[in-house]
mmCIF file of C-alpha atoms and ligand atoms in Angstrom:
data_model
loop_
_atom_site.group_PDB
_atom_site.id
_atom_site.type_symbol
_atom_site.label_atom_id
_atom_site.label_comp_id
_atom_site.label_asym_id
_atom_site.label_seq_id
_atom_site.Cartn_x
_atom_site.Cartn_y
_atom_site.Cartn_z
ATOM 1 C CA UNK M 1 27.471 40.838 -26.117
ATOM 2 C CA UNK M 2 25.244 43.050 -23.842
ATOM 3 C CA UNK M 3 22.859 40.102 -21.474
ATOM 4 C CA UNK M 4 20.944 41.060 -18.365
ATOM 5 C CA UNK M 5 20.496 38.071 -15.868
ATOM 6 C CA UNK M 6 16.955 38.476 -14.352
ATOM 7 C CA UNK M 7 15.497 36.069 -11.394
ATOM 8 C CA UNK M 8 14.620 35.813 -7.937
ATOM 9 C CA UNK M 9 17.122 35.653 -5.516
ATOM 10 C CA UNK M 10 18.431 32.246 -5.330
ATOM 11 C CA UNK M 11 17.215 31.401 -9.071
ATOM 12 C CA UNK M 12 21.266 30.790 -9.891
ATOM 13 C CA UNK M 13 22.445 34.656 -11.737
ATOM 14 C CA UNK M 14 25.632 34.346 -9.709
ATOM 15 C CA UNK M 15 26.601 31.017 -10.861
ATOM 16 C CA UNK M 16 25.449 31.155 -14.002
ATOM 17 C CA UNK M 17 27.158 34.542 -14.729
ATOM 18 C CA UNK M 18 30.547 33.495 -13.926
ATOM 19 C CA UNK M 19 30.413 30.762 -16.619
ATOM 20 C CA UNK M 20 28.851 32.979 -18.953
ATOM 21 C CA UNK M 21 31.500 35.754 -18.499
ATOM 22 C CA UNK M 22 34.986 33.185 -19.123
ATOM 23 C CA UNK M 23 32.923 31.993 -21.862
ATOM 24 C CA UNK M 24 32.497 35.542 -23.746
ATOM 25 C CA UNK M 25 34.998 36.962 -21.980
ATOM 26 C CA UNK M 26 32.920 39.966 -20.817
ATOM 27 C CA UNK M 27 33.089 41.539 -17.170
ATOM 28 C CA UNK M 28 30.599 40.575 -14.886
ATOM 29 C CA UNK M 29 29.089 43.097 -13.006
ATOM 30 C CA UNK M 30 26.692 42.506 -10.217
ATOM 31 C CA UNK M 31 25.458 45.353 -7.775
ATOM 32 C CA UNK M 32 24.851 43.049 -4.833
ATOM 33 C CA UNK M 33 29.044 42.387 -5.271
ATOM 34 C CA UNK M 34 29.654 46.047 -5.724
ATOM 35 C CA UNK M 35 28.115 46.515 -2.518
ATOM 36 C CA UNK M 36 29.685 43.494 -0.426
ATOM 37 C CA UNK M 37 33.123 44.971 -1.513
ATOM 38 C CA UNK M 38 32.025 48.748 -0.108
ATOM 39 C CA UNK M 39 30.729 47.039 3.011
ATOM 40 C CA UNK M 40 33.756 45.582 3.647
ATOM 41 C CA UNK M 41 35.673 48.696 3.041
ATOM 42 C CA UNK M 42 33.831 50.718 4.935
ATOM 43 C CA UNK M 43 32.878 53.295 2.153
ATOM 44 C CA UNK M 44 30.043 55.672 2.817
ATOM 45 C CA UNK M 45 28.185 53.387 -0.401
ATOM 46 C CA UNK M 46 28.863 50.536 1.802
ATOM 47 C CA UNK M 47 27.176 52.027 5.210
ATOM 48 C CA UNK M 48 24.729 53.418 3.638
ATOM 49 C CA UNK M 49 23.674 50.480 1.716
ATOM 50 C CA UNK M 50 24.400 47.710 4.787
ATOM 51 C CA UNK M 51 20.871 48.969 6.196
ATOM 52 C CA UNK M 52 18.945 48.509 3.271
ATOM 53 C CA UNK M 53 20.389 45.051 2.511
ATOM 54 C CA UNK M 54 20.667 43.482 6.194
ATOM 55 C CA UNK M 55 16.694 44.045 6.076
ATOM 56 C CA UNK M 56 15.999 42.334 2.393
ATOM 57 C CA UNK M 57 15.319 45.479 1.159
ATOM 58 C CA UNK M 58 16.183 47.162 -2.375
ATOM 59 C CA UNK M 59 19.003 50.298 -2.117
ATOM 60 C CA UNK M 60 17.456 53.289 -3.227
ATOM 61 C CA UNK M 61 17.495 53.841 -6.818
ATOM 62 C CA UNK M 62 19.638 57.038 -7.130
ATOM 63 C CA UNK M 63 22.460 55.207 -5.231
ATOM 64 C CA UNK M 64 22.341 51.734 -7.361
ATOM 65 C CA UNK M 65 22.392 54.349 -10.846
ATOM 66 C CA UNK M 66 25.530 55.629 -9.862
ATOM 67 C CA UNK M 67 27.360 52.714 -9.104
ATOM 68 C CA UNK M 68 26.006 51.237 -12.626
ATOM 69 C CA UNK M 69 27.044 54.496 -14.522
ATOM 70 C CA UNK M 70 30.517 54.329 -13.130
ATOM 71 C CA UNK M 71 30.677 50.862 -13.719
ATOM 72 C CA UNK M 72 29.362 50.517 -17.513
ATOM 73 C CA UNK M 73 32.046 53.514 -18.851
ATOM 74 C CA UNK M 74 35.038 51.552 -17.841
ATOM 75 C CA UNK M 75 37.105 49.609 -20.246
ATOM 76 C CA UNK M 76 37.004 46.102 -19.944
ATOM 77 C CA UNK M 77 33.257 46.885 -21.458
ATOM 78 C CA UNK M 78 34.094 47.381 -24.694
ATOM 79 C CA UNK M 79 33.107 43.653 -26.081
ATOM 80 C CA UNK M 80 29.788 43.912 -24.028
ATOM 81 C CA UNK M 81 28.908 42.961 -19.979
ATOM 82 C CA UNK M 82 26.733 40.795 -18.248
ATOM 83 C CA UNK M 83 24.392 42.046 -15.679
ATOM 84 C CA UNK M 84 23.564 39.984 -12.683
ATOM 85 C CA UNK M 85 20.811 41.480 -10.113
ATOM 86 C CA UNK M 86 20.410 44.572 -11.760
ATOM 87 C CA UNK M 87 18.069 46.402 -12.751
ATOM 88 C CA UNK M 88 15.588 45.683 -10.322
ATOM 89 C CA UNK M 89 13.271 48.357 -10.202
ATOM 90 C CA UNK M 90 11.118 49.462 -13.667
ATOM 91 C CA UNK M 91 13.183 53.123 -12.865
ATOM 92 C CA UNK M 92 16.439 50.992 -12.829
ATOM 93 C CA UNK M 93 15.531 49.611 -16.296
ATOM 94 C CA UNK M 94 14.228 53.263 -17.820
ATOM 95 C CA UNK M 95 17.652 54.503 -16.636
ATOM 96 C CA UNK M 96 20.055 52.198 -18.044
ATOM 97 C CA UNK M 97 17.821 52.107 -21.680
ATOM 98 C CA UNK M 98 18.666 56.146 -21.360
ATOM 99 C CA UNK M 99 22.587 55.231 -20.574
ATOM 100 C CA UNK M 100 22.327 52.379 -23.312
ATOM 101 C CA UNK M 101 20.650 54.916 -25.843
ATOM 102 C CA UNK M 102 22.916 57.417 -25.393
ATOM 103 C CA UNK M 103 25.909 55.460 -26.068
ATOM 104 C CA UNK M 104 24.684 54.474 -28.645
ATOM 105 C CA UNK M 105 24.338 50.601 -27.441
ATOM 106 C CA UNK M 106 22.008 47.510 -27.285
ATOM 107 C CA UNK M 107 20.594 44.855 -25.515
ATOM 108 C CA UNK M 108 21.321 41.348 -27.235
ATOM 109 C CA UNK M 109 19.093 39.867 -24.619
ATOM 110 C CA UNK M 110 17.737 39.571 -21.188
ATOM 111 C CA UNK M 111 17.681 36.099 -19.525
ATOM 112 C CA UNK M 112 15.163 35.477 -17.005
ATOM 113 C CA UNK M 113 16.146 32.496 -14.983
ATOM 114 C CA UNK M 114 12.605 30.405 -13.913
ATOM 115 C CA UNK M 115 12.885 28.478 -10.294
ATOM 116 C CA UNK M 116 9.500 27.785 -8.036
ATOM 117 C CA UNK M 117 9.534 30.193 -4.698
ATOM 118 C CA UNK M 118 9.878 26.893 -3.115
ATOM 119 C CA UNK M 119 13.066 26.045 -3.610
ATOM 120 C CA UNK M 120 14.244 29.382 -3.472
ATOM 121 C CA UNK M 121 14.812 29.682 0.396
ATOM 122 C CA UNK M 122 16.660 25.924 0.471
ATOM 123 C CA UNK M 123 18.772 27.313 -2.430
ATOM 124 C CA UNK M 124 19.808 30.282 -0.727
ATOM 125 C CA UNK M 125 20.243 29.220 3.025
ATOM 126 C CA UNK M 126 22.593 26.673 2.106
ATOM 127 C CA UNK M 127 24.395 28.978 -0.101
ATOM 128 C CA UNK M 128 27.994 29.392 0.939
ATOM 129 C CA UNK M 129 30.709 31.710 -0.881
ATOM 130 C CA UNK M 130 34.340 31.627 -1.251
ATOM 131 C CA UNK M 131 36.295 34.796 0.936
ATOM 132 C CA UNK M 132 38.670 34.844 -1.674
ATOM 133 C CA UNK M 133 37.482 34.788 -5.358
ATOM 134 C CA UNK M 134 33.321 34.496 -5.008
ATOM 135 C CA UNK M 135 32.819 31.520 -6.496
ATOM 136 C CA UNK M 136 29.258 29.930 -5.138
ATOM 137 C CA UNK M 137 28.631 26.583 -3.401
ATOM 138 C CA UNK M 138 26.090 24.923 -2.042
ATOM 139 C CA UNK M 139 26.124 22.583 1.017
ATOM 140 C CA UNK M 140 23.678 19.923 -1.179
ATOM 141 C CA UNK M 141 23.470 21.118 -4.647
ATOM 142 C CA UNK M 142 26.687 22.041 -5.065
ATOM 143 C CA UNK M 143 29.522 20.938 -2.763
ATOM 144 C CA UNK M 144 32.942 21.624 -2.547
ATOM 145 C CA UNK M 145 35.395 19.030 -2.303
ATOM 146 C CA UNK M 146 36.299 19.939 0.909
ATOM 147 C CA UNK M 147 33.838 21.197 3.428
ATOM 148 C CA UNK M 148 33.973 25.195 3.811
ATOM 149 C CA UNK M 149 37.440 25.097 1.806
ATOM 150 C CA UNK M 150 37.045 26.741 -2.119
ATOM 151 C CA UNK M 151 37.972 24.248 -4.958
ATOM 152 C CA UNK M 152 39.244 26.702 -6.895
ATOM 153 C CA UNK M 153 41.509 29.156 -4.247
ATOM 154 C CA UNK M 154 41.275 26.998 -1.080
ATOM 155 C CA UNK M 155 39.597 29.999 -0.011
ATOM 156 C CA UNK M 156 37.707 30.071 2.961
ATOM 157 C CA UNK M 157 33.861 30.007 2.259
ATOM 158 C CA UNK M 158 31.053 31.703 4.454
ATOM 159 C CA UNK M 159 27.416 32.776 4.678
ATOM 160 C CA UNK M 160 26.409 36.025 3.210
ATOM 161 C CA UNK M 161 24.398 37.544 6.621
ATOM 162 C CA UNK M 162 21.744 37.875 4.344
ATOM 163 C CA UNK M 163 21.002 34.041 3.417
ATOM 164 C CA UNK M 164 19.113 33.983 6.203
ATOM 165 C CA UNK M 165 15.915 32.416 5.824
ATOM 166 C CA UNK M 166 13.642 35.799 7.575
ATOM 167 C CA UNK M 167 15.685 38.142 5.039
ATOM 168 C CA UNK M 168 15.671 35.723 2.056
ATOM 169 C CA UNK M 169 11.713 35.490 2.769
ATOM 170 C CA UNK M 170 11.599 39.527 2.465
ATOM 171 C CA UNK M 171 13.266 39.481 -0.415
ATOM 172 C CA UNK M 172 11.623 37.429 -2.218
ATOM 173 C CA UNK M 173 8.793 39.261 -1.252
ATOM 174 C CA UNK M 174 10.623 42.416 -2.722
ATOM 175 C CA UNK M 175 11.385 40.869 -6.345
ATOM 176 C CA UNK M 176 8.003 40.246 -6.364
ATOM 177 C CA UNK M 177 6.534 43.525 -5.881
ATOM 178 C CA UNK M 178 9.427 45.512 -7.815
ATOM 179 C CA UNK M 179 11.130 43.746 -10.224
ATOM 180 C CA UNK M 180 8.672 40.930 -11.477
ATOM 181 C CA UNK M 181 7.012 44.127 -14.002
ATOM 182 C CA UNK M 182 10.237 43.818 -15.927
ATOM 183 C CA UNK M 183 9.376 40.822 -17.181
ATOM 184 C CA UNK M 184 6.805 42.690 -19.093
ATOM 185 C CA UNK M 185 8.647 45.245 -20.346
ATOM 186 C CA UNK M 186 11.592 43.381 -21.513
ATOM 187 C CA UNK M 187 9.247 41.235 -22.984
ATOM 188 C CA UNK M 188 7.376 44.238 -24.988
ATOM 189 C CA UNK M 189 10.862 45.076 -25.958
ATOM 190 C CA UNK M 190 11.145 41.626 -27.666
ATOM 191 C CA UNK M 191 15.122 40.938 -25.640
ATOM 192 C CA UNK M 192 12.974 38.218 -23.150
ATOM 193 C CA UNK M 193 14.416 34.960 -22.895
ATOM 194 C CA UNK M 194 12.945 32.283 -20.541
ATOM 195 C CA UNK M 195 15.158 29.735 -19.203
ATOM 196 C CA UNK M 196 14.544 26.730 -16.995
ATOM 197 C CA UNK M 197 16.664 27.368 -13.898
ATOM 198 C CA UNK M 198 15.373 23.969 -12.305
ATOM 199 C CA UNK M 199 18.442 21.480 -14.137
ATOM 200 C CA UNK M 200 21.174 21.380 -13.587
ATOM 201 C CA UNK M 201 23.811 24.006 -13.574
ATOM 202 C CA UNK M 202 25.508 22.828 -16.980
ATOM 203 C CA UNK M 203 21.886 22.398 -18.286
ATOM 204 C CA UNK M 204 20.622 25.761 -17.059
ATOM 205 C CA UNK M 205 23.970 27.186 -18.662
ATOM 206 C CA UNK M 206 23.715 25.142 -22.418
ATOM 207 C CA UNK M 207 19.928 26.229 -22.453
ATOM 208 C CA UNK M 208 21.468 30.086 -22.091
ATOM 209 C CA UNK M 209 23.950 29.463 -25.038
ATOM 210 C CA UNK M 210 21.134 28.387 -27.188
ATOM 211 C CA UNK M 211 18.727 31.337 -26.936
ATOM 212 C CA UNK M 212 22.035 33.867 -26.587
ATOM 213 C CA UNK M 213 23.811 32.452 -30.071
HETATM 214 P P1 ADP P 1 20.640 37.842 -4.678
HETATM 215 O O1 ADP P 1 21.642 36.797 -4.375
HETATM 216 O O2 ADP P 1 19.487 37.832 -3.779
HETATM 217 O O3 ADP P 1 20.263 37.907 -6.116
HETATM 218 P P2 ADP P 1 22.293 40.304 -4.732
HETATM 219 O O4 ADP P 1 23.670 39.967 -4.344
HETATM 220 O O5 ADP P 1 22.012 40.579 -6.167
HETATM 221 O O6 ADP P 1 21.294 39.199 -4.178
HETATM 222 O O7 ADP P 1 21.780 41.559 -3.888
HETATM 223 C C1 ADP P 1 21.897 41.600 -2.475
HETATM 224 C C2 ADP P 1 21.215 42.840 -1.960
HETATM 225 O O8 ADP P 1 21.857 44.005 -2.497
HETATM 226 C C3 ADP P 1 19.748 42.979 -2.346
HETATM 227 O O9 ADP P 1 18.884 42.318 -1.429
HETATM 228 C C4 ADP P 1 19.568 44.517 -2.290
HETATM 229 O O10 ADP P 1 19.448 44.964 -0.965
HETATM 230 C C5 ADP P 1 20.916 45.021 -2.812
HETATM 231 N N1 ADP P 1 20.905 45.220 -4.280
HETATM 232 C C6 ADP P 1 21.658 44.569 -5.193
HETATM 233 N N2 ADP P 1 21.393 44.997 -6.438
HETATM 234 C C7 ADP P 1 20.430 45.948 -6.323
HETATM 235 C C8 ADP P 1 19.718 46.758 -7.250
HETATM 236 N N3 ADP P 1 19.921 46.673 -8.575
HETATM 237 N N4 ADP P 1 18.788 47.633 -6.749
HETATM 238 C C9 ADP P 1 18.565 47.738 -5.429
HETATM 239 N N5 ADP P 1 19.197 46.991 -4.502
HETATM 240 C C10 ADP P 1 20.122 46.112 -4.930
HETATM 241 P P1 ADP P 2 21.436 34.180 -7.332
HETATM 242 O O1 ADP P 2 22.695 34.885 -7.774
HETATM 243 O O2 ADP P 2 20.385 34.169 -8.397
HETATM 244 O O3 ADP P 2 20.921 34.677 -6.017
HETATM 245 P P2 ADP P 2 23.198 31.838 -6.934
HETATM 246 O O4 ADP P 2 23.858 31.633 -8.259
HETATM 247 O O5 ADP P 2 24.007 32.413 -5.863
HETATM 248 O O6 ADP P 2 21.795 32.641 -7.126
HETATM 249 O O7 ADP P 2 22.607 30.413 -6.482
HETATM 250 C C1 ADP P 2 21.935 30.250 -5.234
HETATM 251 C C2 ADP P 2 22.321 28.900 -4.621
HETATM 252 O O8 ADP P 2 21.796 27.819 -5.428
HETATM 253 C C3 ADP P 2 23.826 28.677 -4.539
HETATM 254 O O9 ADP P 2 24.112 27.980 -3.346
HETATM 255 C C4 ADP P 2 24.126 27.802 -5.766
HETATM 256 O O10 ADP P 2 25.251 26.948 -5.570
HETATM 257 C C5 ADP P 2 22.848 27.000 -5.931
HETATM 258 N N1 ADP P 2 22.507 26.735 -7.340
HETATM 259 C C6 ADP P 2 22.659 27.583 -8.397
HETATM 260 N N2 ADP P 2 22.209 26.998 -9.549
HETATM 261 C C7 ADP P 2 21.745 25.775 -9.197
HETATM 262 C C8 ADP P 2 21.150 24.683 -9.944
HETATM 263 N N3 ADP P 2 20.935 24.757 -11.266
HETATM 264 N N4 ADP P 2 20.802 23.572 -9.255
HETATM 265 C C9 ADP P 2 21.020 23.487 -7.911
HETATM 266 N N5 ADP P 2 21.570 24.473 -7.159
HETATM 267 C C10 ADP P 2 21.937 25.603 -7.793
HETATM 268 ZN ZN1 ZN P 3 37.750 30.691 -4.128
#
């Protein structure tokens, strides 16, 4: 299985693509991850990318394709992969259709994830991630047993730098202007599905299953 996760930030990809991965045991790959884990490293991705992403701003294009290409040839993708925050540019999409094409692979379908620009900065400054593994909490919506402690690792969690509420505003600004046309032309492309990202998080994730299966 071959699904794209499409929203704004803060609509739920993150969460919902960790469930959808165990479940289909195919790797999930998201970009914004990719780039945490160079910025911690200190990799030349990673300081190249910090600026662009401490200011709510997209990385350039040529540097998100190669990540993606390096990414999509390995092999744990031989069953399929999830895509979570990528692409987000029409360019991005054009690219990977030529990468998809010329392997000789699909698209079962692209998930667009619905939630009102409203609740999208209280989703995302009370965000909080676990150091260890990445799962996702939130300090309402989803809490973990113990404050700032991971259910799953005991992990410590934290604040992405970027879950600010100034940068979260930018970006949604961003997925606005640059990624809302994909919605057109995944739609034209007949792959669309819409999903109510406004249940709850089992809800959101049963209402993927259906228009996946
Ligand atoms: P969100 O939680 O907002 O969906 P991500 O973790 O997907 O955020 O992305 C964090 C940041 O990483 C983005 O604001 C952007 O700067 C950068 N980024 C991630 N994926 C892409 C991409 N496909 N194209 C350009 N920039 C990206
Ligand atoms: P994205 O990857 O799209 O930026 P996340 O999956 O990280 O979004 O979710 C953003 C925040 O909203 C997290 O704190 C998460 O725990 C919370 N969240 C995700 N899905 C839901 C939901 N269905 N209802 C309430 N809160 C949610
Ligand atoms: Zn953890």
């Amino acid at each position: 299985m071959r699904l794209i996760l499409l929203g704004p930030p803060g609509a739920g990809k993150g969460t919902q693509a960790g469930k959808i991965a165990k479940k289909y045991n195919i790797p999930h790959i998201s970009t914004g991850d990719i780039f945490r884990a160079n910025i911690v490293n200190n990799t030349e991705l990673g300081i190249l990318a910090k600026k662009y992403i401490d200011n709510g701003e997209l990385v350039p294009d040529g540097l998100v394709m190669d990540i993606v290409r390096d990414r999509i040839i390995q092999d744990d993708t031989k069953n399929g992969f999830l895509l979570d925050g990528f692409p987000r540019t029409l360019e991005q999409a054009m690219a990977l259709d030529e990468m998809l094409i010329n392997s000789n692979m699909k698209l079962d379908a692209v998930v667009k994830i619905k939630v009102n620009l409203d609740l999208l900065v209280t989703r995302i400054t009370g965000r909080r991630i676990c150091k260890e593994c990445g799962a996702t909490y939130h300090v309402d919506f989803n809490k973990p047993k113990k404050s700032d402690v991971c259910d799953l690792c005991n992990g410590e969690l934290y604040q992405r730098s970027d879950d600010n509420e100034d940068v979260v505003r930018n970006r949604i600004n961003v997925y606005i202007e640059q990624t809302t046309p994909l919605v057109e032309y995944y739609t034209n492309r007949d792959v669309l599905k819409i999903i109510d990202g406004e249940q709850s998080i089992d809800d959101v994730f049963n209402q993927i299953v259906k228009e996946v299966e």
